[in-house]
Tab-separated table of C-alpha atoms and ligand atoms in Angstrom:
chain	number	residue	atom	x	y	z
A	1	UNK	CA	164.801	71.284	74.797
A	2	UNK	CA	165.902	71.626	78.339
A	3	UNK	CA	164.523	68.949	80.079
A	4	UNK	CA	162.122	69.430	82.443
A	5	UNK	CA	162.787	70.560	86.228
A	6	UNK	CA	160.717	69.871	90.115
A	7	UNK	CA	161.711	70.355	93.380
A	8	UNK	CA	160.239	68.523	95.744
A	9	UNK	CA	160.018	69.120	99.240
A	10	UNK	CA	158.728	66.748	101.963
A	11	UNK	CA	157.459	68.427	105.031
A	12	UNK	CA	158.341	66.227	108.705
A	13	UNK	CA	154.785	64.580	108.962
A	14	UNK	CA	155.457	63.324	105.204
A	15	UNK	CA	158.668	61.772	106.611
A	16	UNK	CA	157.680	61.392	109.671
A	17	UNK	CA	158.576	57.348	109.645
A	18	UNK	CA	160.092	54.403	107.282
A	19	UNK	CA	156.203	54.181	105.878
A	20	UNK	CA	155.933	57.410	105.090
A	21	UNK	CA	159.385	57.945	103.696
A	22	UNK	CA	159.346	55.291	101.648
A	23	UNK	CA	156.235	56.423	100.494
A	24	UNK	CA	158.095	59.654	99.296
A	25	UNK	CA	160.197	57.542	97.482
A	26	UNK	CA	158.154	56.390	95.512
A	27	UNK	CA	156.581	59.702	94.738
A	28	UNK	CA	159.934	60.848	93.436
A	29	UNK	CA	161.091	57.665	92.041
A	30	UNK	CA	157.645	58.372	89.757
A	31	UNK	CA	158.502	61.698	88.945
A	32	UNK	CA	161.843	61.345	88.176
A	33	UNK	CA	160.805	59.460	85.034
A	34	UNK	CA	158.806	62.691	84.029
A	35	UNK	CA	161.492	65.051	84.542
A	36	UNK	CA	164.789	66.118	86.368
A	37	UNK	CA	163.698	66.321	90.235
A	38	UNK	CA	165.725	68.159	93.325
A	39	UNK	CA	164.358	66.408	96.457
A	40	UNK	CA	164.288	68.899	99.783
A	41	UNK	CA	163.454	67.149	103.093
A	42	UNK	CA	162.244	68.629	106.595
A	43	UNK	CA	163.519	66.612	109.889
A	44	UNK	CA	160.908	64.015	110.705
A	45	UNK	CA	158.064	65.596	112.635
A	46	UNK	CA	158.919	66.393	116.014
A	47	UNK	CA	162.671	65.898	115.588
A	48	UNK	CA	163.289	69.470	115.825
A	49	UNK	CA	161.002	70.751	118.443
A	50	UNK	CA	163.551	68.416	120.526
A	51	UNK	CA	165.970	69.435	119.582
A	52	UNK	CA	165.426	73.159	120.052
A	53	UNK	CA	164.302	72.363	123.676
A	54	UNK	CA	167.305	69.738	124.548
A	55	UNK	CA	169.664	72.781	123.487
A	56	UNK	CA	167.957	75.357	126.226
A	57	UNK	CA	167.924	72.833	128.668
A	58	UNK	CA	171.709	71.939	128.069
A	59	UNK	CA	172.324	75.968	129.334
A	60	UNK	CA	171.385	74.964	132.524
A	61	UNK	CA	174.414	72.621	132.404
A	62	UNK	CA	172.755	69.606	132.972
A	63	UNK	CA	174.973	67.032	130.506
A	64	UNK	CA	172.482	64.372	130.527
A	65	UNK	CA	170.438	65.215	128.424
A	66	UNK	CA	172.840	65.456	125.324
A	67	UNK	CA	173.379	61.545	126.181
A	68	UNK	CA	169.593	61.318	125.909
A	69	UNK	CA	169.045	63.260	122.949
A	70	UNK	CA	171.570	61.934	120.715
A	71	UNK	CA	170.391	58.230	121.495
A	72	UNK	CA	167.034	59.057	121.099
A	73	UNK	CA	167.928	60.434	117.223
A	74	UNK	CA	169.840	57.471	116.968
A	75	UNK	CA	167.040	54.884	117.861
A	76	UNK	CA	164.982	56.882	115.787
A	77	UNK	CA	167.193	57.093	112.500
A	78	UNK	CA	167.880	53.646	113.100
A	79	UNK	CA	164.295	51.983	113.351
A	80	UNK	CA	163.668	53.818	109.983
A	81	UNK	CA	166.657	52.374	108.539
A	82	UNK	CA	166.328	49.000	109.064
A	83	UNK	CA	162.496	48.751	107.802
A	84	UNK	CA	163.917	50.766	104.800
A	85	UNK	CA	167.287	49.813	103.563
A	86	UNK	CA	167.567	45.930	102.822
A	87	UNK	CA	171.504	45.596	101.699
A	88	UNK	CA	173.689	44.717	104.333
A	89	UNK	CA	176.376	47.174	102.835
A	90	UNK	CA	174.153	49.911	102.503
A	91	UNK	CA	172.648	49.974	105.876
A	92	UNK	CA	176.236	49.952	106.697
A	93	UNK	CA	176.966	52.967	104.945
A	94	UNK	CA	173.901	55.182	106.172
A	95	UNK	CA	174.799	54.135	109.935
A	96	UNK	CA	178.250	55.058	109.387
A	97	UNK	CA	176.893	58.619	108.214
A	98	UNK	CA	174.384	58.921	110.929
A	99	UNK	CA	177.321	58.272	113.532
A	100	UNK	CA	179.223	60.745	111.976
A	101	UNK	CA	176.221	63.348	112.433
A	102	UNK	CA	175.567	62.020	115.385
A	103	UNK	CA	179.318	62.580	117.296
A	104	UNK	CA	179.015	66.061	115.926
A	105	UNK	CA	176.015	66.840	117.443
A	106	UNK	CA	176.803	65.505	120.966
A	107	UNK	CA	180.124	67.548	120.556
A	108	UNK	CA	177.790	70.620	120.138
A	109	UNK	CA	175.936	69.289	122.947
A	110	UNK	CA	178.637	68.786	125.638
A	111	UNK	CA	180.206	71.830	124.747
A	112	UNK	CA	176.716	73.955	125.268
A	113	UNK	CA	176.523	71.913	128.443
A	114	UNK	CA	180.072	72.635	129.667
A	115	UNK	CA	179.838	76.296	129.372
A	116	UNK	CA	176.203	76.710	129.804
A	117	UNK	CA	175.900	78.953	127.267
A	118	UNK	CA	173.835	78.835	124.141
A	119	UNK	CA	174.540	80.817	121.461
A	120	UNK	CA	172.093	81.714	118.631
A	121	UNK	CA	175.120	80.054	116.537
A	122	UNK	CA	175.455	76.390	118.036
A	123	UNK	CA	171.655	76.253	118.419
A	124	UNK	CA	171.613	76.558	114.884
A	125	UNK	CA	173.935	74.068	114.582
A	126	UNK	CA	171.850	71.398	117.235
A	127	UNK	CA	168.767	72.294	115.325
A	128	UNK	CA	170.017	71.388	111.854
A	129	UNK	CA	170.891	67.541	113.159
A	130	UNK	CA	167.375	66.235	112.125
A	131	UNK	CA	167.521	67.518	108.510
A	132	UNK	CA	171.400	65.922	108.069
A	133	UNK	CA	169.860	62.579	109.608
A	134	UNK	CA	166.958	62.486	107.166
A	135	UNK	CA	168.742	62.904	103.763
A	136	UNK	CA	171.070	60.386	103.767
A	137	UNK	CA	168.346	58.341	105.105
A	138	UNK	CA	165.747	59.178	102.387
A	139	UNK	CA	168.750	59.148	99.685
A	140	UNK	CA	169.186	55.550	100.963
A	141	UNK	CA	165.365	54.399	100.198
A	142	UNK	CA	165.494	56.145	96.771
A	143	UNK	CA	168.128	53.361	95.798
A	144	UNK	CA	166.566	51.260	97.163
A	145	UNK	CA	163.663	51.974	94.147
A	146	UNK	CA	166.526	51.027	91.935
A	147	UNK	CA	166.491	55.170	91.428
A	148	UNK	CA	170.213	56.800	91.798
A	149	UNK	CA	170.148	59.625	94.644
A	150	UNK	CA	173.184	61.436	96.485
A	151	UNK	CA	172.420	63.270	99.941
A	152	UNK	CA	173.509	66.837	100.035
A	153	UNK	CA	173.924	69.155	102.847
A	154	UNK	CA	172.771	72.446	102.102
A	155	UNK	CA	175.535	74.622	103.166
A	156	UNK	CA	177.198	73.463	100.040
A	157	UNK	CA	174.546	75.473	98.404
A	158	UNK	CA	172.698	77.565	100.124
A	159	UNK	CA	174.581	81.232	100.610
A	160	UNK	CA	173.159	83.131	103.292
A	161	UNK	CA	173.735	86.298	105.905
A	162	UNK	CA	175.287	85.765	108.930
A	163	UNK	CA	171.729	86.046	110.753
A	164	UNK	CA	171.994	83.134	112.970
A	165	UNK	CA	168.293	81.572	113.668
A	166	UNK	CA	166.734	83.672	110.576
A	167	UNK	CA	169.508	83.807	107.979
A	168	UNK	CA	168.270	85.186	104.066
A	169	UNK	CA	169.442	83.470	100.882
A	170	UNK	CA	171.760	85.414	98.744
A	171	UNK	CA	171.005	84.539	95.477
A	172	UNK	CA	173.736	85.321	93.071
A	173	UNK	CA	176.064	82.864	94.733
A	174	UNK	CA	173.335	80.389	95.948
A	175	UNK	CA	172.821	80.055	91.837
A	176	UNK	CA	176.065	79.735	91.269
A	177	UNK	CA	176.480	77.071	93.333
A	178	UNK	CA	173.455	74.964	93.142
A	179	UNK	CA	174.075	75.309	89.311
A	180	UNK	CA	177.995	73.602	89.803
A	181	UNK	CA	177.519	70.861	92.556
A	182	UNK	CA	173.460	70.085	91.413
A	183	UNK	CA	173.725	70.389	87.966
A	184	UNK	CA	175.971	67.428	86.825
A	185	UNK	CA	174.177	65.098	88.753
A	186	UNK	CA	171.074	65.878	87.372
A	187	UNK	CA	172.450	65.286	83.699
A	188	UNK	CA	173.410	62.151	85.032
A	189	UNK	CA	170.003	61.133	86.344
A	190	UNK	CA	171.242	61.306	90.106
A	191	UNK	CA	168.656	62.594	92.358
A	192	UNK	CA	169.833	65.167	94.737
A	193	UNK	CA	168.128	65.206	98.271
A	194	UNK	CA	169.520	68.210	100.066
A	195	UNK	CA	168.652	69.105	103.974
A	196	UNK	CA	166.046	71.835	104.106
A	197	UNK	CA	166.269	74.026	106.758
A	198	UNK	CA	170.317	74.842	106.157
A	199	UNK	CA	172.097	77.062	104.781
A	200	UNK	CA	175.680	79.522	105.289
A	201	UNK	CA	177.229	81.786	104.847
A	202	UNK	CA	180.620	82.183	102.333
A	203	UNK	CA	182.800	81.973	104.693
A	204	UNK	CA	181.246	81.170	108.210
A	205	UNK	CA	179.079	78.424	110.040
A	206	UNK	CA	176.076	76.912	109.276
A	207	UNK	CA	172.726	79.136	109.556
A	208	UNK	CA	169.009	77.781	109.854
A	209	UNK	CA	166.628	79.952	107.902
A	210	UNK	CA	164.155	80.137	110.677
A	211	UNK	CA	161.298	77.383	111.994
A	212	UNK	CA	159.742	75.684	109.045
A	213	UNK	CA	161.770	77.291	106.539
A	214	UNK	CA	162.828	73.944	104.567
A	215	UNK	CA	159.871	75.864	102.519
A	216	UNK	CA	162.151	78.391	101.621
A	217	UNK	CA	164.773	76.191	100.966
A	218	UNK	CA	162.587	74.453	98.128
A	219	UNK	CA	161.675	77.748	96.800
A	220	UNK	CA	165.554	79.564	97.143
A	221	UNK	CA	166.556	76.266	95.038
A	222	UNK	CA	163.953	76.342	92.894
A	223	UNK	CA	164.849	80.557	91.758
A	224	UNK	CA	168.247	79.298	91.679
A	225	UNK	CA	168.529	76.416	89.153
A	226	UNK	CA	165.074	78.349	87.215
A	227	UNK	CA	163.233	75.484	88.037
A	228	UNK	CA	159.421	74.763	86.384
A	229	UNK	CA	157.664	73.741	89.430
A	230	UNK	CA	157.964	73.748	92.825
A	231	UNK	CA	155.974	71.038	94.773
A	232	UNK	CA	155.530	71.167	98.205
A	233	UNK	CA	154.551	67.633	99.796
A	234	UNK	CA	152.793	68.003	103.033
A	235	UNK	CA	150.114	66.371	105.163
A	236	UNK	CA	147.090	68.394	103.352
A	237	UNK	CA	145.110	68.352	100.411
A	238	UNK	CA	146.938	72.026	99.365
A	239	UNK	CA	145.376	75.513	100.549
A	240	UNK	CA	141.903	75.013	102.104
A	241	UNK	CA	138.986	77.855	102.021
A	242	UNK	CA	139.139	77.908	106.064
A	243	UNK	CA	140.310	75.383	108.619
A	244	UNK	CA	138.388	72.591	108.331
A	245	UNK	CA	138.505	71.460	112.050
A	246	UNK	CA	136.627	74.732	112.256
A	247	UNK	CA	134.865	74.651	108.967
A	248	UNK	CA	133.870	71.140	108.137
A	249	UNK	CA	132.529	72.631	104.911
A	250	UNK	CA	135.780	73.470	103.846
A	251	UNK	CA	137.359	72.507	100.242
A	252	UNK	CA	140.878	72.675	98.583
A	253	UNK	CA	141.160	75.549	96.724
A	254	UNK	CA	142.720	74.364	93.090
A	255	UNK	CA	144.654	77.845	92.274
A	256	UNK	CA	145.694	80.623	93.746
A	257	UNK	CA	147.481	83.848	93.393
A	258	UNK	CA	150.945	84.518	94.904
A	259	UNK	CA	149.378	86.899	96.571
A	260	UNK	CA	146.683	85.739	98.170
A	261	UNK	CA	148.879	82.193	99.056
A	262	UNK	CA	151.042	85.122	101.200
A	263	UNK	CA	147.975	86.964	102.955
A	264	UNK	CA	147.112	83.552	104.048
A	265	UNK	CA	150.034	82.388	105.027
A	266	UNK	CA	150.741	85.530	107.343
A	267	UNK	CA	147.235	85.352	108.244
A	268	UNK	CA	147.644	81.598	110.509
A	269	UNK	CA	146.643	79.338	107.311
A	270	UNK	CA	149.961	77.895	108.206
A	271	UNK	CA	150.608	75.674	105.386
A	272	UNK	CA	153.424	78.056	104.182
A	273	UNK	CA	156.427	79.591	105.353
A	274	UNK	CA	155.755	83.451	104.930
A	275	UNK	CA	158.940	84.123	102.972
A	276	UNK	CA	158.333	80.234	100.594
A	277	UNK	CA	157.007	82.977	97.419
A	278	UNK	CA	159.398	85.546	97.661
A	279	UNK	CA	161.966	83.957	95.414
A	280	UNK	CA	160.036	82.195	93.164
A	281	UNK	CA	158.063	85.887	92.328
A	282	UNK	CA	160.691	87.219	90.249
A	283	UNK	CA	160.569	84.232	87.319
A	284	UNK	CA	156.905	83.646	88.177
A	285	UNK	CA	157.524	80.061	89.160
A	286	UNK	CA	154.441	78.218	89.800
A	287	UNK	CA	154.507	76.639	93.946
A	288	UNK	CA	152.524	73.430	94.266
A	289	UNK	CA	150.653	71.803	97.627
A	290	UNK	CA	150.106	68.925	97.163
A	291	UNK	CA	148.953	65.656	100.455
A	292	UNK	CA	151.593	63.472	100.576
A	293	UNK	CA	149.149	60.816	102.094
A	294	UNK	CA	146.966	60.981	99.015
A	295	UNK	CA	149.312	62.323	96.234
A	296	UNK	CA	146.405	61.158	93.580
A	297	UNK	CA	144.531	64.817	94.717
A	298	UNK	CA	146.166	67.805	92.367
A	299	UNK	CA	146.892	69.575	95.446
A	300	UNK	CA	146.576	73.788	95.161
A	301	UNK	CA	148.734	75.699	92.711
A	302	UNK	CA	150.406	78.636	93.599
A	303	UNK	CA	150.221	81.220	90.331
A	304	UNK	CA	151.661	84.881	89.936
A	305	UNK	CA	147.869	85.909	88.894
A	306	UNK	CA	145.838	83.046	90.366
A	307	UNK	CA	142.545	82.402	88.460
A	308	UNK	CA	140.435	85.461	88.607
A	309	UNK	CA	136.498	83.966	88.341
A	310	UNK	CA	133.536	84.348	91.267
A	311	UNK	CA	132.990	87.042	93.821
A	312	UNK	CA	136.628	87.622	94.875
A	313	UNK	CA	136.800	86.155	97.746
A	314	UNK	CA	138.916	82.704	97.944
A	315	UNK	CA	139.580	81.757	101.515
A	316	UNK	CA	139.101	82.775	105.312
A	317	UNK	CA	141.363	82.201	108.219
A	318	UNK	CA	141.664	82.987	112.016
A	319	UNK	CA	143.782	83.187	114.688
A	320	UNK	CA	142.780	83.301	118.942
A	321	UNK	CA	146.047	82.698	120.013
A	322	UNK	CA	146.303	86.971	119.846
A	323	UNK	CA	145.656	89.740	122.386
A	324	UNK	CA	143.858	93.641	121.657
A	325	UNK	CA	145.500	96.459	123.324
A	326	UNK	CA	144.211	99.675	123.180
A	327	UNK	CA	145.486	103.203	124.161
A	328	UNK	CA	143.630	105.761	124.416
A	329	UNK	CA	141.482	108.711	125.836
A	330	UNK	CA	140.179	111.801	124.872
A	331	UNK	CA	143.808	113.118	125.380
A	332	UNK	CA	145.477	111.858	122.642
A	333	UNK	CA	143.203	113.475	120.322
A	334	UNK	CA	145.694	115.413	117.714
A	335	UNK	CA	148.795	114.506	119.725
A	336	UNK	CA	150.534	113.422	117.103
A	337	UNK	CA	153.520	111.559	118.721
A	338	UNK	CA	151.497	108.955	120.010
A	339	UNK	CA	151.001	106.566	117.217
A	340	UNK	CA	154.345	106.824	116.800
A	341	UNK	CA	155.514	106.002	120.626
A	342	UNK	CA	153.174	103.479	120.468
A	343	UNK	CA	154.914	101.474	117.454
A	344	UNK	CA	158.610	102.710	118.357
A	345	UNK	CA	157.437	100.750	121.379
A	346	UNK	CA	156.402	97.531	119.808
A	347	UNK	CA	159.417	97.741	118.165
A	348	UNK	CA	161.748	98.155	120.912
A	349	UNK	CA	159.882	94.817	122.298
A	350	UNK	CA	160.048	93.134	119.396
A	351	UNK	CA	156.193	92.247	119.561
A	352	UNK	CA	154.809	91.537	116.405
A	353	UNK	CA	151.585	93.542	115.684
A	354	UNK	CA	148.853	91.836	113.162
A	355	UNK	CA	146.465	94.406	112.822
A	356	UNK	CA	145.802	98.134	113.618
A	357	UNK	CA	143.130	100.320	114.150
A	358	UNK	CA	142.724	103.671	114.717
A	359	UNK	CA	139.088	105.673	114.256
A	360	UNK	CA	139.082	108.947	112.620
A	361	UNK	CA	138.014	110.389	116.183
A	362	UNK	CA	141.153	109.359	117.221
A	363	UNK	CA	139.940	108.331	120.775
A	364	UNK	CA	141.954	105.634	120.633
A	365	UNK	CA	144.065	103.434	118.877
A	366	UNK	CA	144.106	99.735	119.334
A	367	UNK	CA	146.512	96.597	117.796
A	368	UNK	CA	146.598	93.489	117.897
A	369	UNK	CA	150.003	91.610	119.072
A	370	UNK	CA	150.350	87.687	119.830
A	371	UNK	CA	149.156	86.130	123.144
A	372	UNK	CA	152.893	85.272	123.784
A	373	UNK	CA	154.489	89.047	123.234
A	374	UNK	CA	150.981	90.955	124.802
A	375	UNK	CA	152.300	91.313	128.610
A	376	UNK	CA	155.467	92.895	127.727
A	377	UNK	CA	154.173	95.020	125.187
A	378	UNK	CA	151.421	96.445	127.438
A	379	UNK	CA	154.006	97.041	130.374
A	380	UNK	CA	156.459	98.653	127.649
A	381	UNK	CA	154.173	100.974	126.976
A	382	UNK	CA	152.739	101.758	130.675
A	383	UNK	CA	156.643	102.983	131.108
A	384	UNK	CA	156.873	105.161	127.415
A	385	UNK	CA	153.546	106.204	128.322
A	386	UNK	CA	154.168	106.953	132.063
A	387	UNK	CA	154.145	110.508	132.205
A	388	UNK	CA	151.234	111.041	129.948
A	389	UNK	CA	148.695	108.618	132.218
A	390	UNK	CA	150.103	110.608	135.284
A	391	UNK	CA	148.748	113.958	133.526
A	392	UNK	CA	145.707	111.888	131.978
A	393	UNK	CA	146.886	112.741	128.386
A	394	UNK	CA	146.304	108.949	127.753
A	395	UNK	CA	144.095	107.944	129.994
A	396	UNK	CA	144.013	104.052	129.565
A	397	UNK	CA	145.865	101.181	127.918
A	398	UNK	CA	144.229	98.037	128.354
A	399	UNK	CA	144.367	94.438	126.979
A	400	UNK	CA	141.568	92.223	126.109
A	401	UNK	CA	143.093	88.468	125.453
A	402	UNK	CA	140.071	86.899	125.028
A	403	UNK	CA	139.512	87.733	121.139
A	404	UNK	CA	140.081	86.414	117.620
A	405	UNK	CA	141.308	88.116	114.296
A	406	UNK	CA	139.301	86.368	111.196
A	407	UNK	CA	139.672	87.638	107.396
A	408	UNK	CA	138.553	87.063	104.831
A	409	UNK	CA	140.962	87.221	101.764
A	410	UNK	CA	141.094	87.343	98.096
A	411	UNK	CA	142.590	89.427	95.184
A	412	UNK	CA	139.516	90.071	93.285
A	413	UNK	CA	137.995	91.431	96.534
A	414	UNK	CA	139.341	94.823	94.937
A	415	UNK	CA	137.367	96.775	93.158
A	416	UNK	CA	134.679	94.145	93.731
A	417	UNK	CA	131.742	96.426	95.545
A	418	UNK	CA	129.728	94.700	98.561
A	419	UNK	CA	132.227	91.891	99.573
A	420	UNK	CA	132.719	94.084	102.824
A	421	UNK	CA	128.703	94.496	103.468
A	422	UNK	CA	127.843	91.261	101.984
A	423	UNK	CA	130.714	89.953	105.100
A	424	UNK	CA	129.376	92.142	107.704
A	425	UNK	CA	125.540	91.410	107.378
A	426	UNK	CA	126.222	87.271	107.148
A	427	UNK	CA	127.858	88.512	111.061
A	428	UNK	CA	124.947	90.707	111.914
A	429	UNK	CA	122.412	87.781	111.268
A	430	UNK	CA	124.567	85.299	113.389
A	431	UNK	CA	124.835	88.015	116.104
A	432	UNK	CA	128.316	88.195	115.794
A	433	UNK	CA	129.473	91.551	117.548
A	434	UNK	CA	132.210	92.848	115.444
A	435	UNK	CA	135.078	94.593	117.930
A	436	UNK	CA	137.496	96.318	115.221
A	437	UNK	CA	138.052	96.191	111.542
A	438	UNK	CA	141.008	97.089	109.275
A	439	UNK	CA	141.665	96.499	105.128
A	440	UNK	CA	144.331	97.480	103.954
A	441	UNK	CA	144.425	99.745	100.697
A	442	UNK	CA	145.682	97.099	99.162
A	443	UNK	CA	142.196	95.039	99.201
A	444	UNK	CA	143.650	91.595	99.313
A	445	UNK	CA	142.326	91.353	102.477
A	446	UNK	CA	139.467	92.118	105.062
A	447	UNK	CA	140.125	91.601	108.795
A	448	UNK	CA	138.066	92.051	111.538
A	449	UNK	CA	138.634	91.424	115.578
A	450	UNK	CA	135.344	89.266	117.322
A	451	UNK	CA	135.270	87.828	121.002
A	452	UNK	CA	137.071	84.069	120.848
A	453	UNK	CA	133.977	82.467	121.416
A	454	UNK	CA	132.295	83.703	118.282
A	455	UNK	CA	134.924	83.133	115.684
A	456	UNK	CA	133.413	79.909	114.917
A	457	UNK	CA	130.422	81.674	114.138
A	458	UNK	CA	132.035	84.098	112.292
A	459	UNK	CA	133.989	81.729	110.121
A	460	UNK	CA	131.211	79.708	109.352
A	461	UNK	CA	128.948	82.188	108.607
A	462	UNK	CA	131.223	84.300	106.148
A	463	UNK	CA	132.193	80.763	104.588
A	464	UNK	CA	128.422	80.717	103.750
A	465	UNK	CA	127.651	83.696	102.436
A	466	UNK	CA	130.175	83.327	99.864
A	467	UNK	CA	129.659	80.095	99.279
A	468	UNK	CA	133.126	78.701	99.810
A	469	UNK	CA	132.269	75.191	100.394
A	470	UNK	CA	130.571	74.750	96.875
A	471	UNK	CA	132.872	73.130	94.527
A	472	UNK	CA	134.138	75.575	91.831
A	473	UNK	CA	132.903	78.824	93.162
A	474	UNK	CA	136.371	80.353	93.588
B	1	LIG	N1	162.663	70.770	110.733
B	1	LIG	C1	162.477	72.455	110.750
B	1	LIG	C2	161.439	72.679	111.673
B	1	LIG	O1	160.345	72.273	112.307
B	1	LIG	C3	162.214	73.293	109.641
B	1	LIG	C4	160.870	72.476	108.811
B	1	LIG	O2	160.340	71.537	109.159
B	1	LIG	O3	160.504	73.050	107.362
B	1	LIG	O4	161.413	74.031	111.848
B	2	MG	MG1	157.513	72.148	108.126
């Protein structure tokens, strides 16, 4: 029988310092007694942010930034290494590898400051330093426990397109390379510790998969190696029924479907990178979300079907850093190109549209973009519709920044009558006014827009209405 294989990814907070990395090593060493394990690591929490910020300041030509950055990375990783690695030879080996990576980082930073230009490709290389430093450190921590291990850079494994800043994997060559490089190690009982977040085109320089991309790295490798399961270790217990800071009764959901997890990822419950589940969907590989700080807890299992019991509602999400834009006026009724022009404009300014609603009277269309995109979008719309505004075909283009989207998510809501009714009744009882509503025909998600001040009440009342706080109601 083929031995079991697990891919385990550890996020930034799970590898945030020496104590956390030691805990991770324990989890991996224990799992390796039962199955093959491939480890994927992020950078220590905060490191990638620091790299990205420093990189953009380098563009102003401030070379001192380079030295400060490299020095702080050296100090942080040396401190962790001293706590984790006890053998003199092993420490020296890690220090040598760290210096190679830092020297490369230093050259990239100096170069950026010198030519005062930060290309997407250089930004990718600079932002990859955190993962590249962490993999050898985590591998050394495993060796400390007597578990054989080898650090590997994912540029050797994950073949991507050349789109810097958000590259996409090419699964066939990734499969071939991962098999060729990782399988022999696994057969020898050596645990590969792979850098998350990065890859490379077959004949090009390092790319990143986008911020938060190491979840994606884990599922890409899991699919490439036909793993039996993927475990995303993080700092929360799994996928919760709602954000516990907003709804104290929120609890962990034992099992959800790919579809539900994707709805939640897109809609603000940022447990998973939105693309995470794509690679595992064709083979139906289960993905777990578990807490590395409480490994005794079961976590959430994401499976193709989820578990289909109860009234269908699984979780609630809310996003508040968004703005509502309305394009309206009686003049747009029956004018067929208004919708088309509005959304080509949002596409031109690369605004991410989160929700769209138009009533059948066609008096206005409203949609939601993230706050960061709002100004740019409205200005572009005013330019696009300048003539129509002058001739009063379009009467107004307005923006309301004080709003929030709340979404009720659950795959089995499909065909379950009454979910919308119960939701809106619950909101009515709490006097929460609904500004706009949208439900896709997939019926996995009912989203509504409320004033930001009413967001918490909306969440609390809906959570209560569907009994999401009660154990085993999902
Ligand atoms: N370190 C990268 C980031 O912060 C990737 C990740 O954490 O998933 O975006
Ligand atoms: Mg992350």
